[in-house]
Every structure is written in C-alpha cells, then in structure tokens.
Amino acid sequence: MLPQIQHTNKTTYTYNTMIKTHLSNSNTNPQMALEIYVKMKRNGISCDNYTYPFVLKACKMICGLWEGRQVHGEVMKAGFFDSDVFVRNGLIGMYCKCQQMSCSRILFDCFHGKDLVSWNLMLGGYAECRNMVEAQKLFDEMPERDVVSWSIMIDGYGKKLGLVTHARILFDQMHERDSVSWNTMIDSYAKIGNMVAARELFNLMDHKTLISWTIMINGYSQHQNPKEALTLFNLMLSHDIKPDKFCIIGSISACAQLGALDSGRWLHTYIKKTKIPLDVVVNTTLIDMYMKCGGIEEARAVFDSMLERNVITYNVMISGLGINNSGAEALSYFYQMEQGGMELDDLVYVSVLSACSHAGFVSEGVEIFKRIRNPKVEHYGCLIDLLVRKGEFGKVLNFIGSMPMEPNVDLWGSVLLGCRVWKNVGLGEFAVDRLTEIGGDDRGVYVLMSNIYADSGMWDGVAAMRRIVAVKGVVEGGKSVIEVVGGGVEEFVSGKNGGVRGADIEEVVCSLSKIVDLEYEG
DNA sequence: ATAGGGTTAG
C-alpha cells in the first residue's frame, strides 16, 4: 500500500516546523514541542504524517507515557498507523523508551511493513529492559541485520548484563564494525574493570573517537588506576584531540583520587580557557577534587559560582568539609538542604554522619541518624564509627545488637579501628572473629589486631597474628602517590625503591626521616 | 535505531 500523503496546508507546515525546532540538537525542549502540538489540536489544525513522528519523539525524550498514549489515540483516529512507517516506528520507539515492551510488541507484531529500524527499536527496547532472552529471539528471527543490530546486542550482553565473554563472541562474529561497536565492546570491559582487555582493543582500534578515549580514561579512573587515567589524558592531548565535558570529568576525578591538586587546577583552568561548559556535573566533580586535595577555599568558590546545584553537589560539599575537619560547616550545609526541601538520599546521610564522626559530634550524629527513614547497614556503620571514636563501647555493642540486618565488613572494621585507638583487646578479638566469620579478614585486619596486642604488651597475641599473616601470604605494600613538579604523578610502594624516580623519592624520604621521628612497625 | 559524565565512613 502506498503511504497516504495528506494534503499539507500552510498552517500545518508552520506548526510542524515549530515542533521540529524544539527537537533539534542545539536547543532541545521536548516539553515546548508538546505544548505546540496541544495548541495545534486546540486550534483545529490538522496533523499530517510529519507531525506525529516528531511529537512521538518528544514524548520519548521526556519518557512521557501518558502523553504518548494520547498521541497513539490520535494516530489511530487519524488513520495514520496503517500507512506510515515513520509513525509506527515512532510509536514503537516511544513505548520502548517507556519500558512498555508488551505494547511495543503488539504494534510490532501486527505491523507488516516492518523495516530494519523497527526491528532494531525492538532489540533496543528489550536490551534496555535487560531482557536479552527476548532480544536474542528477535535477533535470530531478523531477516537482515546491520551494524546497529549487532551493537545493540553487544551493549545488552556486555554492558547491561556484564556477560562480556558473550558480547565478545558477537563482536568477533561481526563482518564489519563501526566506532560504536568498538566503543561498546571496550566499554563492556571497562565497566567490569577489565582494563587490560579494554586497552588491548583500544590499541587495536583504527579510528579512535573522543568517546573511545573517554571510555578508557573513565575506566581507569573508576577502577583504581587514576594514574593511568591521567597518563592517557595527556596522551590524548598530545594527539591533538580536544576533550569535551564528558571526557574531562574522568580526569578531574582521577586528580581527586590522587590528591593531585596542581593537575586538578590545571584542568580547571583548561576548562575555562577552552570554554567547555561548566555544568552541574563538571562543577560537582571539581568541588570533589578540590575537597579531596585539601583546597577548601577553591571548592567553596566553585560551589558559590554555581547556578544549579543538586543532591550530589551538596553531598560532595558535606563529605568534603567532613574530610577537611569542618564538621560544623558540613552540618550547616546539611541543614540548608533539609530546609530547602531537597531530597536526601542515602549517600548524604553517610556523608553527614561521617562528618559528625570526624568532628566528634555524637549527639548531632545520633539525632540525624534517627531521621533516616530506612537506615542501611552503611548508616549503622557510620554511627558505630562515631561511637567507637568516642570510646563508647557499651553503647556500640547494644547498638549492633539492635540492628535489623547483619553488620558488614566495614562496620566491624570501624570497631576494630576504634579498639586500636582505645587499646580494647577484648572487643578487638571479638571483631576479628566476626570478620573471620564473614570472610572480611584480609591481612590488614591481623596486622591491626597485632598492633592492638602490641600496645598492651601481649606478645603471644602479636606472634599469633604474625603467624596468620605469614600463612596468608605476602602483603601488597601500601601505595602512595605524589605530584611531581612540572606535571605528572609518581607512585611508590612501601618496601620497594623501584620506579622511575626511585632515587629521588628515596632522597626525599631520607630528608623527611631526619625531621620526623618515623615509627616503624611490622 | 546503537556508544562516553559526578558523590559514600577507616
């Protein structure tokens, strides 16, 4: 059947153009597009087969199921469903985005003129709902597949389900791959922290895009290798590739983890210089970086300069002030949030409780804890940490006993740390037993317990702990990182003098040792 | 129709 083209009058054309304008990349405002559509209907102006796909796109962008259903009704009334593939794909896409897969499926099944886009839309919908069983069924039935179909499957298996091996099999089966398929596969590895495999593919890639670099930088940054993240960022710059806001975030976060204040400042300046838009996310990352590097003033300045702030922005302010021994100020931001009617999430409570902990604000901490509607084990952990630091061991045990869930490794870890401070051998032993039970007894636990024994002159205990550590194997030394003048960071590991700047580091350590009376343990 | 972003105690 030939598509039925309705006579398009000038008014309809004008409205269509207005709707389209609000969906263009430069100035997206789907809400406005919908308002124009509503106005169009109210004014009795007829819609044509150009109108509906745009309106449906707007519904999709705002995940507006209710609006989408209204439009669906209009489409059926106007008789466009049977005639226009764009309208039908628009409906399928809208329902997929709203996770209404049964609705999409009905439309899809009764649709005889399906094209590749319709199939891919369905695949994407199932992948989004993590329903790879259905996606696979469709994928097998497809009359033809393009690179998009394959990429959707790789994304579903690799990134959404974490079945990276399976994703890789598909990737290897592809006849032709584009940058999306490569990037999706690389990101699958990066998401599970297999940066070695990610790097291998990245190195093999012929035409790396900015997104490829971003995936790698963020992957390193999120998986305990911030140093490599910065190295890669510099490598990228040396290839004359200009970062955008997505790309620079991973690097700022890497600086935060490394405590690399100068590198962080450099990035901040770079952003301003190159006019990368400073949105909430970039600003929040900057605040976090400054806080973790001890630059409270600069963090505050960023916060004050922001036009839009959200829960995470406040969260990094609160936890950052806590870290920097400004407990009172952290509390003031927390109260500001409460009074502002902001939605408080679990993380905010963790941050504010830990700020109380740093500052020794017991009663405030207890009060805030009471306000948590469904406290999680982390919140209990924070409160335990607070009590333990004050040496309130009686309350600690009562409190643990009252918990509706099992204490976790971190919680017992806090208890053990408190026992070190207060030289509490009995409770320390108890905590070690609990940690052993739940499999949280890494070597650090025994080293800590050994220290507790040592503080009380219990040398048999010390020897027992050492035996366990010996059996458990070699401890990986603590790593430290310093920023090197002139850019870059250098890593060094206790007990090893290696590394590029080993000799320099040795010299610094020697000079420091003369000033500070270093205490060697273990 | 498919790909990249920020926060959590010790």
Short mmCIF file of C-alpha atoms (C1' of nucleotides) in Angstrom, two decimals:
data_model
loop_
_atom_site.label_atom_id
_atom_site.label_comp_id
_atom_site.label_asym_id
_atom_site.label_seq_id
_atom_site.Cartn_x
_atom_site.Cartn_y
_atom_site.Cartn_z
CA MET A 1 0.00 0.00 0.00
CA LEU A 2 1.32 3.41 -0.87
CA PRO A 3 1.75 5.84 2.02
CA GLN A 4 -1.20 8.11 2.14
CA ILE A 5 0.07 11.64 1.98
CA GLN A 6 -2.44 14.04 3.33
CA HIS A 7 -2.69 17.37 1.75
CA THR A 8 -0.41 19.59 3.75
CA ASN A 9 -1.64 23.08 4.21
CA LYS A 10 0.50 26.00 5.14
CA THR A 11 -0.61 26.19 8.76
CA THR A 12 0.18 22.55 9.40
CA TYR A 13 3.58 23.08 7.86
CA THR A 14 4.25 26.07 10.12
CA TYR A 15 3.35 24.14 13.26
CA ASN A 16 5.43 21.16 12.17
CA THR A 17 8.41 23.42 11.74
CA MET A 18 7.92 24.91 15.19
CA ILE A 19 7.72 21.46 16.77
CA LYS A 20 10.80 20.34 14.86
CA THR A 21 12.77 23.38 16.01
CA HIS A 22 12.30 22.42 19.65
CA LEU A 23 13.68 18.95 19.00
CA SER A 24 16.82 19.99 17.20
CA ASN A 25 20.16 19.22 18.77
CA SER A 26 21.10 22.77 19.58
CA ASN A 27 18.02 23.75 21.55
CA THR A 28 16.05 20.77 22.77
CA ASN A 29 12.83 21.48 24.57
CA PRO A 30 10.51 18.49 24.12
CA GLN A 31 8.06 19.93 26.63
CA MET A 32 7.64 23.01 24.46
CA ALA A 33 7.22 20.85 21.37
CA LEU A 34 4.34 19.07 23.07
CA GLU A 35 2.74 22.33 24.10
CA ILE A 36 2.78 23.45 20.49
CA TYR A 37 1.16 20.17 19.49
CA VAL A 38 -1.59 20.67 22.06
CA LYS A 39 -2.14 24.20 20.81
CA MET A 40 -2.26 22.89 17.25
CA LYS A 41 -5.06 20.50 18.12
CA ARG A 42 -6.93 23.11 20.12
CA ASN A 43 -6.82 25.46 17.16
CA GLY A 44 -8.28 22.74 14.99
CA ILE A 45 -5.27 22.44 12.75
CA SER A 46 -4.88 19.06 11.16
CA CYS A 47 -1.79 16.97 11.78
CA ASP A 48 -0.10 15.11 8.98
CA ASN A 49 2.36 12.27 8.75
CA TYR A 50 5.20 14.64 9.54
CA THR A 51 3.64 15.84 12.75
CA TYR A 52 3.26 12.54 14.60
CA PRO A 53 6.82 11.20 14.39
CA PHE A 54 8.09 14.49 15.85
CA VAL A 55 5.51 14.57 18.58
CA LEU A 56 6.25 10.95 19.45
CA LYS A 57 9.94 11.77 19.58
CA ALA A 58 9.14 14.49 22.09
CA CYS A 59 7.15 12.01 24.21
CA LYS A 60 10.06 9.65 24.03
CA MET A 61 12.51 12.30 25.16
CA ILE A 62 10.53 13.07 28.29
CA CYS A 63 9.58 9.41 28.83
CA GLY A 64 6.02 10.61 28.77
CA LEU A 65 3.90 7.50 28.64
CA TRP A 66 0.67 9.36 29.32
CA GLU A 67 1.35 11.86 26.54
CA GLY A 68 2.47 9.04 24.27
CA ARG A 69 -0.78 7.18 24.81
CA GLN A 70 -2.78 10.29 23.91
CA VAL A 71 -0.83 10.65 20.70
CA HIS A 72 -1.31 6.95 19.98
CA GLY A 73 -5.06 7.51 20.21
CA GLU A 74 -4.86 10.48 17.84
CA VAL A 75 -2.82 8.47 15.37
CA MET A 76 -5.36 5.66 15.32
CA LYS A 77 -8.23 8.13 14.93
CA ALA A 78 -6.48 9.89 12.09
CA GLY A 79 -5.79 6.55 10.41
CA PHE A 80 -2.07 7.02 10.13
CA PHE A 81 -1.00 3.83 11.79
CA ASP A 82 -1.61 1.65 8.77
CA SER A 83 0.00 3.92 6.30
CA ASP A 84 3.15 5.39 7.64
CA VAL A 85 6.26 3.52 8.72
CA PHE A 86 7.68 6.57 10.49
CA VAL A 87 4.58 6.95 12.59
CA ARG A 88 4.58 3.28 13.51
CA ASN A 89 8.26 3.27 14.38
CA GLY A 90 7.68 6.41 16.39
CA LEU A 91 5.04 4.62 18.46
CA ILE A 92 7.20 1.54 18.93
CA GLY A 93 10.16 3.67 19.95
CA MET A 94 8.06 5.67 22.39
CA TYR A 95 6.70 2.56 24.12
CA CYS A 96 10.17 1.00 24.22
CA LYS A 97 11.59 4.08 25.91
CA CYS A 98 8.79 3.95 28.47
CA GLN A 99 9.68 0.29 29.07
CA GLN A 100 6.26 -0.84 27.86
CA MET A 101 7.55 -3.77 25.88
CA SER A 102 4.24 -5.58 25.60
CA CYS A 103 2.70 -2.50 23.96
CA SER A 104 5.63 -2.21 21.58
CA ARG A 105 5.41 -5.87 20.80
CA ILE A 106 1.75 -5.77 19.88
CA LEU A 107 2.33 -2.89 17.48
CA PHE A 108 5.40 -4.59 16.10
CA ASP A 109 3.65 -7.92 15.54
CA CYS A 110 0.66 -6.52 13.72
CA PHE A 111 2.92 -4.43 11.57
CA HIS A 112 3.50 -5.91 8.12
CA GLY A 113 5.75 -3.32 6.63
CA LYS A 114 8.48 -3.62 9.27
CA ASP A 115 11.81 -2.20 8.31
CA LEU A 116 15.21 -2.68 9.87
CA VAL A 117 14.61 0.29 12.15
CA SER A 118 11.52 -1.36 13.62
CA TRP A 119 13.50 -4.49 14.42
CA ASN A 120 16.34 -2.51 15.93
CA LEU A 121 13.93 -0.47 18.01
CA MET A 122 12.54 -3.67 19.49
CA LEU A 123 16.01 -5.06 20.12
CA GLY A 124 16.98 -1.86 21.88
CA GLY A 125 13.82 -1.92 23.97
CA TYR A 126 14.42 -5.44 25.19
CA ALA A 127 18.08 -4.68 25.86
CA GLU A 128 17.08 -1.62 27.87
CA CYS A 129 14.80 -3.85 29.97
CA ARG A 130 17.67 -6.34 30.38
CA ASN A 131 15.55 -8.93 28.65
CA MET A 132 18.21 -10.47 26.48
CA VAL A 133 16.26 -13.69 26.08
CA GLU A 134 13.61 -11.90 24.02
CA ALA A 135 16.21 -9.75 22.31
CA GLN A 136 18.12 -12.84 21.25
CA LYS A 137 14.94 -14.47 19.91
CA LEU A 138 14.21 -11.42 17.75
CA PHE A 139 17.83 -11.16 16.70
CA ASP A 140 17.72 -14.76 15.45
CA GLU A 141 14.49 -14.12 13.55
CA MET A 142 15.67 -10.96 11.83
CA PRO A 143 15.60 -11.10 8.04
CA GLU A 144 18.64 -8.85 7.92
CA ARG A 145 20.94 -7.27 10.47
CA ASP A 146 23.08 -4.21 10.30
CA VAL A 147 25.90 -2.95 12.46
CA VAL A 148 23.35 -1.27 14.74
CA SER A 149 21.60 -4.57 15.49
CA TRP A 150 24.90 -6.15 16.47
CA SER A 151 25.92 -3.19 18.59
CA ILE A 152 22.65 -3.31 20.49
CA MET A 153 23.26 -6.99 21.29
CA ILE A 154 26.83 -6.32 22.42
CA ASP A 155 25.58 -3.48 24.58
CA GLY A 156 22.87 -5.68 26.11
CA TYR A 157 25.08 -8.64 26.91
CA GLY A 158 28.28 -6.79 27.68
CA LYS A 159 27.34 -3.57 29.39
CA LYS A 160 23.85 -4.23 30.68
CA LEU A 161 24.26 -7.83 31.86
CA GLY A 162 28.03 -7.90 32.31
CA LEU A 163 28.28 -11.05 30.17
CA VAL A 164 31.38 -9.76 28.50
CA THR A 165 32.60 -13.05 27.10
CA HIS A 166 29.32 -13.48 25.31
CA ALA A 167 29.47 -9.95 23.98
CA ARG A 168 32.97 -10.59 22.69
CA ILE A 169 31.84 -13.65 20.76
CA LEU A 170 29.27 -11.48 18.96
CA PHE A 171 31.83 -8.76 18.40
CA ASP A 172 34.23 -11.25 16.81
CA GLN A 173 31.46 -12.59 14.58
CA MET A 174 30.72 -9.20 13.06
CA HIS A 175 31.71 -8.73 9.45
CA GLU A 176 32.07 -5.00 9.66
CA ARG A 177 32.36 -2.86 12.73
CA ASP A 178 31.97 0.85 13.24
CA SER A 179 33.24 3.02 16.05
CA VAL A 180 30.05 2.38 18.02
CA SER A 181 30.59 -1.37 18.07
CA TRP A 182 34.23 -0.94 19.09
CA ASN A 183 33.39 1.59 21.78
CA THR A 184 30.56 -0.54 23.13
CA MET A 185 32.80 -3.58 23.36
CA ILE A 186 35.60 -1.60 25.01
CA ASP A 187 33.16 -0.09 27.48
CA SER A 188 31.88 -3.56 28.36
CA TYR A 189 35.36 -4.44 29.53
CA ALA A 190 35.83 -1.10 31.23
CA LYS A 191 32.55 -1.42 33.16
CA ILE A 192 33.65 -4.68 34.79
CA GLY A 193 37.11 -3.26 35.41
CA ASN A 194 38.97 -5.44 32.95
CA MET A 195 41.14 -2.59 31.77
CA VAL A 196 43.76 -4.90 30.28
CA ALA A 197 41.28 -6.30 27.77
CA ALA A 198 39.83 -2.84 27.20
CA ARG A 199 43.27 -1.46 26.46
CA GLU A 200 44.07 -4.27 24.07
CA LEU A 201 41.04 -3.47 21.94
CA PHE A 202 41.59 0.24 22.28
CA ASN A 203 45.11 -0.15 20.94
CA LEU A 204 43.81 -2.20 18.03
CA MET A 205 41.22 0.39 17.09
CA ASP A 206 42.00 2.27 13.91
CA HIS A 207 39.87 5.36 14.19
CA LYS A 208 39.59 6.16 17.87
CA THR A 209 36.94 8.72 18.62
CA LEU A 210 36.74 11.10 21.55
CA ILE A 211 34.28 8.64 23.06
CA SER A 212 36.87 5.84 22.87
CA TRP A 213 39.32 7.97 24.83
CA THR A 214 36.64 8.96 27.31
CA ILE A 215 35.69 5.34 27.95
CA MET A 216 39.30 4.43 28.65
CA ILE A 217 40.02 7.43 30.87
CA ASN A 218 36.87 6.90 32.90
CA GLY A 219 37.51 3.18 33.08
CA TYR A 220 40.95 3.70 34.60
CA SER A 221 39.66 6.41 36.86
CA GLN A 222 36.82 4.27 38.20
CA HIS A 223 38.89 1.15 38.62
CA GLN A 224 41.75 2.05 40.88
CA ASN A 225 44.10 3.34 38.25
CA PRO A 226 43.78 7.11 38.31
CA LYS A 227 47.43 7.46 37.40
CA GLU A 228 46.91 5.69 34.09
CA ALA A 229 43.79 7.80 33.53
CA LEU A 230 45.89 10.96 33.63
CA THR A 231 48.63 9.41 31.51
CA LEU A 232 46.06 8.57 28.87
CA PHE A 233 44.53 12.03 29.08
CA ASN A 234 47.92 13.56 28.38
CA LEU A 235 48.48 11.11 25.55
CA MET A 236 45.17 12.18 24.09
CA LEU A 237 46.14 15.83 24.23
CA SER A 238 49.42 15.00 22.53
CA HIS A 239 47.40 13.51 19.68
CA ASP A 240 45.73 16.89 19.34
CA ILE A 241 42.34 15.60 20.39
CA LYS A 242 40.30 18.16 22.30
CA PRO A 243 38.41 16.86 25.31
CA ASP A 244 34.80 17.80 25.93
CA LYS A 245 32.97 17.94 29.25
CA PHE A 246 32.37 14.19 29.31
CA CYS A 247 35.98 13.40 28.78
CA ILE A 248 37.44 15.82 31.27
CA ILE A 249 35.35 14.57 34.17
CA GLY A 250 37.20 11.27 34.47
CA SER A 251 40.47 13.14 34.58
CA ILE A 252 39.32 15.51 37.30
CA SER A 253 38.08 12.57 39.30
CA ALA A 254 41.48 10.92 38.82
CA CYS A 255 43.13 14.02 40.30
CA ALA A 256 40.76 13.78 43.26
CA GLN A 257 41.83 10.21 43.93
CA LEU A 258 45.49 11.06 43.58
CA GLY A 259 45.34 14.23 45.60
CA ALA A 260 46.92 15.91 42.61
CA LEU A 261 45.90 19.49 43.32
CA ASP A 262 48.10 21.13 40.71
CA SER A 263 46.92 18.84 37.93
CA GLY A 264 43.35 19.46 39.06
CA ARG A 265 43.87 23.20 38.94
CA TRP A 266 45.39 22.88 35.52
CA LEU A 267 42.29 21.06 34.29
CA HIS A 268 40.03 23.70 35.82
CA THR A 269 41.95 26.41 34.00
CA TYR A 270 41.85 24.39 30.80
CA ILE A 271 38.05 24.14 31.04
CA LYS A 272 37.70 27.89 31.47
CA LYS A 273 40.19 28.63 28.73
CA THR A 274 38.62 26.31 26.17
CA LYS A 275 35.09 27.31 27.18
CA ILE A 276 33.96 23.78 27.93
CA PRO A 277 30.54 24.33 29.52
CA LEU A 278 30.70 24.15 33.31
CA ASP A 279 27.50 22.26 34.04
CA VAL A 280 26.40 20.77 37.37
CA VAL A 281 28.30 17.57 36.85
CA VAL A 282 31.60 19.20 35.91
CA ASN A 283 31.32 21.68 38.78
CA THR A 284 30.45 18.94 41.24
CA THR A 285 33.44 16.92 40.12
CA LEU A 286 35.63 19.98 40.56
CA ILE A 287 34.34 20.55 44.09
CA ASP A 288 35.05 16.95 44.96
CA MET A 289 38.54 17.24 43.53
CA TYR A 290 39.36 20.42 45.43
CA MET A 291 37.99 18.98 48.65
CA LYS A 292 39.95 15.76 48.39
CA CYS A 293 43.09 17.72 47.58
CA GLY A 294 42.61 19.99 50.56
CA GLY A 295 41.60 23.06 48.58
CA ILE A 296 38.54 24.04 50.61
CA GLU A 297 38.59 27.65 49.52
CA GLU A 298 38.58 26.76 45.85
CA ALA A 299 35.87 24.17 46.41
CA ARG A 300 33.70 26.76 48.11
CA ALA A 301 34.32 29.22 45.29
CA VAL A 302 33.11 26.69 42.74
CA PHE A 303 30.05 25.92 44.85
CA ASP A 304 29.19 29.61 45.19
CA SER A 305 29.59 30.19 41.47
CA MET A 306 27.05 27.52 40.56
CA LEU A 307 23.63 28.47 39.25
CA GLU A 308 22.24 24.98 39.56
CA ARG A 309 23.06 22.53 42.37
CA ASN A 310 21.70 19.12 43.11
CA VAL A 311 21.88 16.45 45.81
CA ILE A 312 25.28 15.25 44.68
CA THR A 313 26.68 18.77 44.74
CA TYR A 314 25.65 19.15 48.36
CA ASN A 315 26.85 15.67 49.07
CA VAL A 316 30.40 16.34 47.93
CA MET A 317 30.39 19.62 49.88
CA ILE A 318 29.29 17.87 53.06
CA SER A 319 31.65 14.92 52.81
CA GLY A 320 34.45 17.23 51.69
CA LEU A 321 34.01 19.56 54.63
CA GLY A 322 33.94 16.49 56.87
CA ILE A 323 37.25 15.28 55.47
CA ASN A 324 38.73 18.73 55.95
CA ASN A 325 37.76 18.97 59.61
CA SER A 326 34.97 21.46 59.09
CA GLY A 327 32.26 19.43 60.73
CA ALA A 328 30.19 22.43 61.80
CA GLU A 329 30.11 23.84 58.32
CA ALA A 330 29.24 20.41 56.91
CA LEU A 331 26.25 20.34 59.24
CA SER A 332 25.17 23.80 58.12
CA TYR A 333 25.08 22.65 54.50
CA PHE A 334 23.11 19.59 55.56
CA TYR A 335 20.52 21.71 57.39
CA GLN A 336 20.41 24.02 54.39
CA MET A 337 19.48 21.01 52.29
CA GLU A 338 16.80 19.89 54.70
CA GLN A 339 15.25 23.34 54.91
CA GLY A 340 15.45 23.78 51.17
CA GLY A 341 13.25 20.71 50.88
CA MET A 342 15.87 18.86 48.89
CA GLU A 343 15.53 15.16 48.51
CA LEU A 344 18.04 13.50 50.82
CA ASP A 345 19.48 10.23 49.60
CA ASP A 346 21.36 7.50 51.43
CA LEU A 347 24.71 8.93 50.47
CA VAL A 348 24.00 12.31 52.01
CA TYR A 349 23.36 10.65 55.34
CA VAL A 350 26.59 8.69 55.06
CA SER A 351 28.44 11.92 54.36
CA VAL A 352 26.89 13.94 57.12
CA LEU A 353 27.29 11.16 59.69
CA SER A 354 30.91 10.73 58.79
CA ALA A 355 31.38 14.49 59.08
CA CYS A 356 29.91 14.24 62.59
CA SER A 357 32.27 11.39 63.23
CA HIS A 358 35.31 13.42 62.19
CA ALA A 359 34.20 16.31 64.35
CA GLY A 360 33.15 14.19 67.31
CA PHE A 361 29.55 15.43 67.19
CA VAL A 362 27.93 12.46 68.93
CA SER A 363 24.54 13.89 69.84
CA GLU A 364 24.07 15.58 66.46
CA GLY A 365 25.02 12.33 64.73
CA VAL A 366 22.52 10.34 66.80
CA GLU A 367 19.80 12.91 66.11
CA ILE A 368 20.42 12.81 62.38
CA PHE A 369 20.53 9.04 62.38
CA LYS A 370 17.06 8.95 63.94
CA ARG A 371 15.72 10.91 60.99
CA ILE A 372 16.78 8.32 58.45
CA ARG A 373 13.65 6.52 57.40
CA ASN A 374 15.19 3.24 56.29
CA PRO A 375 18.71 3.17 57.63
CA LYS A 376 21.02 0.88 55.70
CA VAL A 377 23.94 -1.04 57.06
CA GLU A 378 26.24 1.81 55.96
CA HIS A 379 24.37 4.22 58.19
CA TYR A 380 24.67 1.91 61.15
CA GLY A 381 28.34 1.66 60.28
CA CYS A 382 28.73 5.42 60.38
CA LEU A 383 27.08 5.68 63.75
CA ILE A 384 29.21 2.84 65.11
CA ASP A 385 32.25 4.70 63.85
CA LEU A 386 31.07 7.79 65.68
CA LEU A 387 30.51 5.96 68.97
CA VAL A 388 33.68 3.93 68.72
CA ARG A 389 35.83 7.02 68.28
CA LYS A 390 34.42 8.37 71.50
CA GLY A 391 35.22 5.05 73.17
CA GLU A 392 31.55 4.36 73.97
CA PHE A 393 31.95 0.62 73.67
CA GLY A 394 28.97 -0.31 75.82
CA LYS A 395 26.64 1.63 73.50
CA VAL A 396 28.36 0.13 70.49
CA LEU A 397 27.51 -3.44 71.41
CA ASN A 398 23.92 -2.56 72.30
CA PHE A 399 23.58 -0.76 69.06
CA ILE A 400 24.97 -3.60 66.97
CA GLY A 401 22.61 -5.95 68.77
CA SER A 402 19.64 -3.79 67.80
CA MET A 403 20.44 -3.80 64.11
CA PRO A 404 17.81 -5.34 61.83
CA MET A 405 20.50 -6.62 59.49
CA GLU A 406 23.87 -8.32 59.71
CA PRO A 407 26.81 -5.99 60.28
CA ASN A 408 29.15 -5.86 57.31
CA VAL A 409 32.91 -5.90 56.92
CA ASP A 410 33.26 -2.13 57.05
CA LEU A 411 31.28 -1.91 60.25
CA TRP A 412 33.43 -4.42 62.10
CA GLY A 413 36.45 -2.74 60.55
CA SER A 414 35.43 0.53 62.23
CA VAL A 415 35.01 -1.26 65.52
CA LEU A 416 38.46 -2.78 65.21
CA LEU A 417 39.99 0.59 64.39
CA GLY A 418 38.36 2.08 67.46
CA CYS A 419 39.79 -0.74 69.52
CA ARG A 420 43.23 0.22 68.34
CA VAL A 421 42.75 3.79 69.45
CA TRP A 422 41.32 2.83 72.82
CA LYS A 423 43.50 -0.26 73.33
CA ASN A 424 40.50 -2.54 73.76
CA VAL A 425 41.85 -6.06 73.30
CA GLY A 426 38.68 -7.97 74.20
CA LEU A 427 36.36 -6.24 71.77
CA GLY A 428 39.11 -6.25 69.16
CA GLU A 429 39.33 -10.02 69.34
CA PHE A 430 35.56 -10.22 69.09
CA ALA A 431 35.58 -8.03 65.98
CA VAL A 432 38.32 -10.13 64.37
CA ASP A 433 36.25 -13.26 64.99
CA ARG A 434 33.21 -11.68 63.34
CA LEU A 435 35.33 -10.52 60.41
CA THR A 436 36.70 -14.03 60.00
CA GLU A 437 33.18 -15.42 60.01
CA ILE A 438 32.02 -13.16 57.21
CA GLY A 439 35.19 -13.51 55.20
CA GLY A 440 36.37 -9.95 55.77
CA ASP A 441 39.65 -10.98 57.39
CA ASP A 442 42.21 -9.64 54.99
CA ARG A 443 45.78 -9.31 56.19
CA GLY A 444 45.27 -5.75 57.27
CA VAL A 445 42.87 -6.99 59.94
CA TYR A 446 45.52 -9.20 61.54
CA VAL A 447 48.16 -6.51 61.29
CA LEU A 448 45.78 -4.17 63.10
CA MET A 449 44.98 -6.76 65.74
CA SER A 450 48.67 -7.42 66.15
CA ASN A 451 49.13 -3.72 66.84
CA ILE A 452 46.39 -3.81 69.44
CA TYR A 453 48.11 -6.70 71.22
CA ALA A 454 51.44 -4.92 70.98
CA ASP A 455 50.03 -1.79 72.59
CA SER A 456 49.03 -3.88 75.58
CA GLY A 457 52.30 -5.80 75.69
CA MET A 458 50.59 -9.07 74.76
CA TRP A 459 53.40 -10.55 72.76
CA ASP A 460 51.86 -14.02 72.41
CA GLY A 461 48.96 -12.40 70.60
CA VAL A 462 51.34 -10.49 68.38
CA ALA A 463 53.15 -13.69 67.47
CA ALA A 464 49.86 -15.48 66.73
CA MET A 465 48.76 -12.70 64.39
CA ARG A 466 52.11 -12.73 62.63
CA ARG A 467 51.78 -16.46 62.05
CA ILE A 468 48.39 -15.98 60.41
CA VAL A 469 49.72 -13.17 58.22
CA ALA A 470 52.66 -15.36 57.21
CA VAL A 471 50.32 -18.18 56.21
CA LYS A 472 48.07 -15.81 54.28
CA GLY A 473 50.96 -14.71 52.14
CA VAL A 474 52.75 -11.55 51.20
CA VAL A 475 51.05 -8.27 51.85
CA GLU A 476 50.92 -5.88 48.98
CA GLY A 477 52.64 -2.77 50.21
CA GLY A 478 50.75 0.43 50.69
CA LYS A 479 50.93 2.64 47.66
CA SER A 480 51.47 6.34 47.80
CA VAL A 481 51.37 8.87 45.11
CA ILE A 482 52.95 12.28 44.87
CA GLU A 483 52.66 15.00 42.33
CA VAL A 484 55.92 15.77 40.60
CA VAL A 485 56.90 19.36 39.96
CA GLY A 486 56.40 20.11 36.30
CA GLY A 487 53.42 17.84 35.90
CA GLY A 488 52.62 14.18 36.32
CA VAL A 489 52.39 11.93 39.30
CA GLU A 490 54.75 9.34 40.68
CA GLU A 491 53.77 6.24 42.55
CA PHE A 492 55.80 4.47 45.18
CA VAL A 493 55.23 1.34 47.19
CA SER A 494 56.50 0.72 50.69
CA GLY A 495 59.41 -1.67 50.83
CA LYS A 496 60.34 -1.06 47.21
CA ASN A 497 62.75 1.54 45.94
CA GLY A 498 61.91 0.96 42.30
CA GLY A 499 60.07 3.26 39.96
CA VAL A 500 61.38 5.83 37.59
CA ARG A 501 62.09 8.39 40.26
CA GLY A 502 63.09 5.84 42.89
CA ALA A 503 66.32 7.60 43.77
CA ASP A 504 64.63 11.00 44.11
CA ILE A 505 61.91 9.56 46.26
CA GLU A 506 64.49 7.85 48.44
CA GLU A 507 66.23 11.17 48.93
CA VAL A 508 63.02 12.91 49.93
CA VAL A 509 62.12 10.16 52.35
CA CYS A 510 65.58 10.36 53.93
CA SER A 511 65.33 14.07 54.43
CA LEU A 512 61.86 13.71 55.90
CA SER A 513 63.06 10.98 58.23
CA LYS A 514 65.54 13.37 59.74
CA ILE A 515 62.79 15.79 60.59
CA VAL A 516 60.07 13.42 61.61
CA ASP A 517 60.72 10.64 64.04
CA LEU A 518 59.36 7.81 61.96
CA GLU A 519 57.91 4.90 63.76
CA TYR A 520 58.41 1.59 62.03
CA GLU A 521 56.03 -1.22 62.69
CA GLY A 522 55.66 -4.77 61.45
"C1'" DA B 1 17.68 2.61 15.87
"C1'" DT B 2 23.23 1.79 18.79
"C1'" DA B 3 28.32 4.46 22.09
"C1'" DG B 4 31.08 8.46 26.78
"C1'" DG B 5 29.86 12.08 32.77
"C1'" DG B 6 29.91 13.49 39.19
"C1'" DT B 7 29.08 11.64 45.40
"C1'" DT B 8 29.79 7.43 50.47
"C1'" DA B 9 32.84 6.41 56.50
"C1'" DG B 10 38.52 3.98 58.17
#
